[in-house]
DNA sequence: CCAGACGTTGTT
DNA sequence: GTCTGG
DNA sequence: CCAGACGTTGTT
DNA sequence: GTCTGG
């Protein structure tokens, strides 16, 4: 059995940045990525050997991923879909010093195609992060908890994103991503005014294809109402 | 015209 | 790199 | 969420 | 007072 993904990827300097506790946890999306590499490969219809070579093994029990960590993602290179790890926090190629700079973890569906920061990535560098859940804040100020959601009919689903590559002075590169958000559906609206765009297998492939901007944009809509399940009994304090 | 921004979300 | 704000 | 702005024009 | 920017 393949190992399972975890929250903390040791030996990776990119995940070990200096975000404060507050900075890490005020971010909108807390994503659940708890699946085998085979399950990830299956979702993207890729060979499990490729997943095994591109993605690291688990090194801990955590499964809630947040900004500043490395995420498994499918990207397209020379027309072929492959897997890699991307830093969550979009770091544009023109950024002078990625430490402390602007590194958004989300891109709005309404603006991702046109806003200067994202436009080129939208047309040329799209990715999909596999997930099997996400979390929304629940409760009153002072005692908020993270409420888990899953997609009723999708054990694994895809979170569309965009990525860019930042060249380090020493010649190394950091590939990073942002995940696309949209209006909430009726399941999420009680908790938040945004939600991640959620794609099934076919839609994920379409997002990774060279589809027209119009067709790409049409993928970025709220998940059908009633298709998400909340698990209040599993809510937790981070 | 040039300097500076360029993004998202919102809690312990 | 490209747009915007002063 | 809080601090700070809140107006206009626009160059050698 | 209300909007915007961070």
Short mmCIF file of C-alpha atoms (C1' of nucleotides) in Angstrom, two decimals:
data_model
loop_
_atom_site.label_atom_id
_atom_site.label_comp_id
_atom_site.label_asym_id
_atom_site.label_seq_id
_atom_site.Cartn_x
_atom_site.Cartn_y
_atom_site.Cartn_z
CA UNK A 1 0.00 0.00 0.00
CA UNK A 2 1.29 3.41 -0.86
CA UNK A 3 2.02 5.84 1.90
CA UNK A 4 -0.43 8.55 2.71
CA UNK A 5 0.12 12.24 2.33
CA UNK A 6 0.72 14.29 5.37
CA UNK A 7 0.76 17.84 6.48
CA UNK A 8 4.42 18.37 7.13
CA UNK A 9 6.96 17.47 4.53
CA UNK A 10 10.29 17.46 6.27
CA UNK A 11 13.55 18.02 4.44
CA UNK A 12 11.82 20.56 2.29
CA UNK A 13 13.08 24.03 2.92
CA UNK A 14 10.18 25.60 1.06
CA UNK A 15 7.64 24.31 3.53
CA UNK A 16 9.74 25.61 6.37
CA UNK A 17 9.19 29.30 5.87
CA UNK A 18 8.65 31.84 8.56
CA UNK A 19 4.92 32.44 8.53
CA UNK A 20 3.66 33.17 12.02
CA UNK A 21 1.01 31.00 13.57
CA UNK A 22 -1.44 33.79 13.00
CA UNK A 23 -0.49 34.18 9.37
CA UNK A 24 -0.79 30.50 8.66
CA UNK A 25 -4.17 30.06 10.24
CA UNK A 26 -6.07 33.09 9.11
CA UNK A 27 -5.87 31.78 5.56
CA UNK A 28 -9.07 30.75 4.01
CA UNK A 29 -8.54 27.29 2.81
CA UNK A 30 -7.69 24.37 4.89
CA UNK A 31 -7.65 21.37 2.65
CA UNK A 32 -7.74 17.70 3.47
CA UNK A 33 -5.27 15.63 1.47
CA UNK A 34 -5.32 12.18 2.91
CA UNK A 35 -5.03 9.58 0.19
CA UNK A 36 -2.57 7.14 -1.23
CA UNK A 37 -0.38 7.98 -4.16
CA UNK A 38 -2.24 5.30 -6.10
CA UNK A 39 -5.51 7.09 -5.43
CA UNK A 40 -3.98 10.33 -6.68
CA UNK A 41 -2.69 8.62 -9.80
CA UNK A 42 -6.11 7.06 -10.40
CA UNK A 43 -7.85 10.39 -10.12
CA UNK A 44 -5.67 11.85 -12.86
CA UNK A 45 -5.62 8.55 -14.80
CA UNK A 46 -1.87 8.34 -14.46
CA UNK A 47 0.45 5.44 -13.87
CA UNK A 48 1.06 4.75 -10.20
CA UNK A 49 4.79 4.50 -10.84
CA UNK A 50 4.79 8.11 -11.94
CA UNK A 51 3.00 9.14 -8.78
CA UNK A 52 5.49 7.19 -6.69
CA UNK A 53 8.43 8.94 -8.32
CA UNK A 54 6.96 12.45 -8.28
CA UNK A 55 5.37 12.56 -4.84
CA UNK A 56 7.02 12.08 -1.44
CA UNK A 57 6.09 9.46 1.09
CA UNK A 58 4.20 10.30 4.20
CA UNK A 59 6.22 11.34 7.21
CA UNK A 60 3.54 12.13 9.74
CA UNK A 61 -0.11 11.75 10.63
CA UNK A 62 -1.28 15.24 9.75
CA UNK A 63 -3.64 15.67 6.87
CA UNK A 64 -4.81 19.28 7.02
CA UNK A 65 -2.84 21.31 4.52
CA UNK A 66 -2.62 25.08 4.67
CA UNK A 67 -0.78 28.01 3.11
CA UNK A 68 2.99 27.71 3.15
CA UNK A 69 3.10 23.96 2.72
CA UNK A 70 3.90 21.76 -0.25
CA UNK A 71 0.90 20.30 -2.08
CA UNK A 72 0.78 17.43 -4.56
CA UNK A 73 -0.50 18.72 -7.88
CA UNK A 74 -1.04 17.72 -11.47
CA UNK A 75 0.41 20.04 -14.09
CA UNK A 76 0.74 19.91 -17.86
CA UNK A 77 4.11 19.84 -19.54
CA UNK A 78 4.49 19.51 -23.31
CA UNK A 79 0.89 18.40 -23.50
CA UNK A 80 1.25 15.60 -20.96
CA UNK A 81 -0.18 15.61 -17.46
CA UNK A 82 2.28 14.85 -14.67
CA UNK A 83 2.53 15.15 -10.92
CA UNK A 84 4.76 17.33 -8.79
CA UNK A 85 4.85 19.16 -5.48
CA UNK A 86 3.96 22.86 -5.42
CA UNK A 87 4.39 25.43 -2.66
CA UNK A 88 1.00 26.84 -1.59
CA UNK A 89 1.39 30.61 -1.97
CA UNK A 90 1.60 31.97 -5.50
CA UNK A 91 5.05 33.48 -5.98
CA UNK A 92 5.18 35.42 -9.27
CA UNK A 93 8.32 35.21 -11.36
CA UNK A 94 8.91 38.94 -11.02
CA UNK A 95 8.83 38.96 -7.23
CA UNK A 96 12.06 40.41 -5.86
CA UNK A 97 12.15 38.75 -2.48
CA UNK A 98 9.63 35.99 -1.90
CA UNK A 99 10.22 36.22 1.82
CA UNK A 100 7.47 38.36 3.23
CA UNK A 101 6.24 39.32 -0.21
CA UNK A 102 2.81 38.93 -1.58
CA UNK A 103 2.04 35.23 -2.02
CA UNK A 104 -1.71 34.73 -2.34
CA UNK A 105 -3.01 31.26 -1.60
CA UNK A 106 -6.22 31.85 -3.51
CA UNK A 107 -7.16 33.35 -6.84
CA UNK A 108 -10.71 34.44 -7.41
CA UNK A 109 -12.59 32.74 -10.26
CA UNK A 110 -13.99 36.15 -11.17
CA UNK A 111 -10.57 37.70 -11.79
CA UNK A 112 -8.04 34.92 -12.34
CA UNK A 113 -8.24 35.20 -16.13
CA UNK A 114 -7.73 38.94 -16.29
CA UNK A 115 -5.83 40.30 -13.31
CA UNK A 116 -2.21 41.00 -14.24
CA UNK A 117 -0.77 38.89 -11.49
CA UNK A 118 -2.62 35.76 -12.59
CA UNK A 119 -3.48 36.28 -16.24
CA UNK A 120 -0.46 34.58 -17.78
CA UNK A 121 -0.61 31.67 -15.36
CA UNK A 122 -4.30 31.22 -16.14
CA UNK A 123 -3.56 30.85 -19.84
CA UNK A 124 -0.32 28.88 -19.59
CA UNK A 125 0.25 27.33 -16.16
CA UNK A 126 -2.76 25.63 -14.63
CA UNK A 127 -2.70 22.88 -12.04
CA UNK A 128 -5.08 20.68 -10.10
CA UNK A 129 -4.56 19.77 -6.45
CA UNK A 130 -6.17 16.46 -5.47
CA UNK A 131 -8.10 16.53 -2.20
CA UNK A 132 -10.66 14.50 -0.36
CA UNK A 133 -12.06 17.28 1.76
CA UNK A 134 -11.74 20.85 2.94
CA UNK A 135 -12.57 22.78 6.08
CA UNK A 136 -14.56 25.87 6.90
CA UNK A 137 -14.51 27.88 10.11
CA UNK A 138 -17.49 27.31 12.35
CA UNK A 139 -18.60 28.77 15.66
CA UNK A 140 -18.40 32.05 17.47
CA UNK A 141 -15.43 34.31 17.81
CA UNK A 142 -13.09 33.05 20.43
CA UNK A 143 -13.97 29.41 20.01
CA UNK A 144 -13.95 28.71 16.31
CA UNK A 145 -13.49 25.23 14.99
CA UNK A 146 -12.73 23.76 11.60
CA UNK A 147 -15.68 21.89 10.13
CA UNK A 148 -14.77 19.15 7.65
CA UNK A 149 -16.59 18.82 4.34
CA UNK A 150 -16.43 16.06 1.76
CA UNK A 151 -18.03 15.65 -1.66
CA UNK A 152 -20.77 13.07 -1.33
CA UNK A 153 -20.13 11.39 -4.67
CA UNK A 154 -16.42 12.04 -5.11
CA UNK A 155 -13.96 10.28 -2.82
CA UNK A 156 -11.27 12.40 -4.43
CA UNK A 157 -11.85 15.67 -6.18
CA UNK A 158 -9.71 18.29 -7.89
CA UNK A 159 -9.01 21.86 -6.81
CA UNK A 160 -8.09 23.94 -9.86
CA UNK A 161 -5.19 26.30 -9.46
CA UNK A 162 -2.50 28.25 -11.24
CA UNK A 163 1.23 28.06 -10.74
CA UNK A 164 4.37 30.04 -11.45
CA UNK A 165 8.07 29.55 -11.13
CA UNK A 166 10.38 31.84 -9.20
CA UNK A 167 14.09 31.64 -9.95
CA UNK A 168 16.30 31.83 -6.94
CA UNK A 169 19.65 33.65 -7.03
CA UNK A 170 21.45 30.34 -6.81
CA UNK A 171 19.69 29.11 -9.93
CA UNK A 172 17.18 26.96 -8.13
CA UNK A 173 13.48 27.40 -8.66
CA UNK A 174 10.38 27.51 -6.53
CA UNK A 175 7.19 26.39 -8.15
CA UNK A 176 4.17 27.66 -6.29
CA UNK A 177 0.43 27.74 -6.72
CA UNK A 178 -2.83 29.40 -5.76
CA UNK A 179 -6.19 27.64 -5.61
CA UNK A 180 -9.22 29.13 -7.32
CA UNK A 181 -12.21 30.20 -5.24
CA UNK A 182 -15.79 30.98 -6.22
CA UNK A 183 -19.09 31.98 -4.68
CA UNK A 184 -20.33 29.55 -2.04
CA UNK A 185 -23.13 27.13 -2.76
CA UNK A 186 -25.99 26.64 -0.33
CA UNK A 187 -24.00 24.07 1.65
CA UNK A 188 -21.18 26.48 2.38
CA UNK A 189 -22.95 29.82 2.50
CA UNK A 190 -23.85 29.49 6.19
CA UNK A 191 -20.15 29.33 6.95
CA UNK A 192 -18.34 31.43 4.40
CA UNK A 193 -18.79 33.72 1.44
CA UNK A 194 -16.21 31.85 -0.63
CA UNK A 195 -15.47 28.24 -1.39
CA UNK A 196 -12.90 26.39 -3.46
CA UNK A 197 -13.88 25.39 -6.96
CA UNK A 198 -14.32 21.60 -6.98
CA UNK A 199 -13.78 19.51 -10.10
CA UNK A 200 -14.46 15.88 -10.93
CA UNK A 201 -12.06 13.76 -12.98
CA UNK A 202 -13.22 14.93 -16.37
CA UNK A 203 -13.34 18.57 -15.36
CA UNK A 204 -9.86 18.30 -13.88
CA UNK A 205 -8.55 16.97 -17.18
CA UNK A 206 -10.30 19.81 -18.98
CA UNK A 207 -8.66 22.39 -16.68
CA UNK A 208 -5.28 20.83 -17.50
CA UNK A 209 -5.96 20.79 -21.25
CA UNK A 210 -5.44 23.56 -23.78
CA UNK A 211 -9.13 24.41 -23.76
CA UNK A 212 -10.21 27.91 -24.71
CA UNK A 213 -10.33 30.59 -22.02
CA UNK A 214 -14.11 30.52 -22.31
CA UNK A 215 -14.29 26.79 -21.67
CA UNK A 216 -11.79 27.07 -18.83
CA UNK A 217 -13.82 29.83 -17.24
CA UNK A 218 -16.96 27.74 -17.46
CA UNK A 219 -15.37 25.19 -15.12
CA UNK A 220 -15.03 27.76 -12.36
CA UNK A 221 -18.44 27.65 -10.75
CA UNK A 222 -19.74 26.53 -7.38
CA UNK A 223 -20.15 22.84 -6.71
CA UNK A 224 -23.79 21.67 -7.00
CA UNK A 225 -25.82 22.44 -3.92
CA UNK A 226 -26.47 19.43 -1.74
CA UNK A 227 -23.41 17.59 -3.01
CA UNK A 228 -21.23 18.43 -0.03
CA UNK A 229 -21.43 16.73 3.35
CA UNK A 230 -20.43 18.38 6.63
CA UNK A 231 -19.23 16.43 9.66
CA UNK A 232 -19.97 18.56 12.71
CA UNK A 233 -18.99 15.72 15.01
CA UNK A 234 -15.49 15.87 13.59
CA UNK A 235 -15.02 19.63 13.97
CA UNK A 236 -11.80 20.50 15.74
CA UNK A 237 -9.71 23.34 17.00
CA UNK A 238 -6.52 23.75 15.05
"C1'" DC B 1 5.53 60.18 -16.49
"C1'" DC B 2 7.49 57.22 -13.11
"C1'" DA B 3 7.10 54.68 -8.80
"C1'" DG B 4 4.86 51.30 -6.91
"C1'" DA B 5 1.65 47.79 -6.80
"C1'" DC B 6 0.25 43.60 -8.50
"C1'" DG B 7 -3.81 39.04 -4.14
"C1'" DT B 8 -6.85 36.69 -0.83
"C1'" DT B 9 -9.19 36.13 3.53
"C1'" DG B 10 -10.73 37.67 7.87
"C1'" DT B 11 -9.40 33.45 13.93
"C1'" DT B 12 -6.91 30.68 18.54
"C1'" DG C 1 6.01 41.48 -16.72
"C1'" DT C 2 2.06 44.90 -16.68
"C1'" DC C 3 -1.11 47.95 -14.74
"C1'" DT C 4 -2.41 51.81 -11.69
"C1'" DG C 5 -2.08 55.56 -8.77
"C1'" DG C 6 -0.29 59.72 -7.63
"C1'" DC D 1 -10.29 43.28 10.79
"C1'" DC D 2 -8.52 47.74 11.75
"C1'" DA D 3 -6.03 51.96 10.34
"C1'" DG D 4 -6.19 55.49 7.43
"C1'" DA D 5 -8.03 58.10 3.84
"C1'" DC D 6 -11.69 60.73 2.27
"C1'" DG D 7 -9.64 65.44 -4.05
"C1'" DT D 8 -7.68 66.65 -8.58
"C1'" DT D 9 -4.29 66.60 -12.58
"C1'" DG D 10 -0.82 64.14 -14.94
"C1'" DT D 11 5.88 64.69 -18.50
"C1'" DT D 12 11.22 66.22 -20.68
"C1'" DG E 1 -19.65 58.53 8.42
"C1'" DT E 2 -17.82 55.32 4.96
"C1'" DC E 3 -14.70 53.33 1.99
"C1'" DT E 4 -10.12 51.31 1.00
"C1'" DG E 5 -5.84 49.28 1.74
"C1'" DG E 6 -3.03 46.32 4.01
#
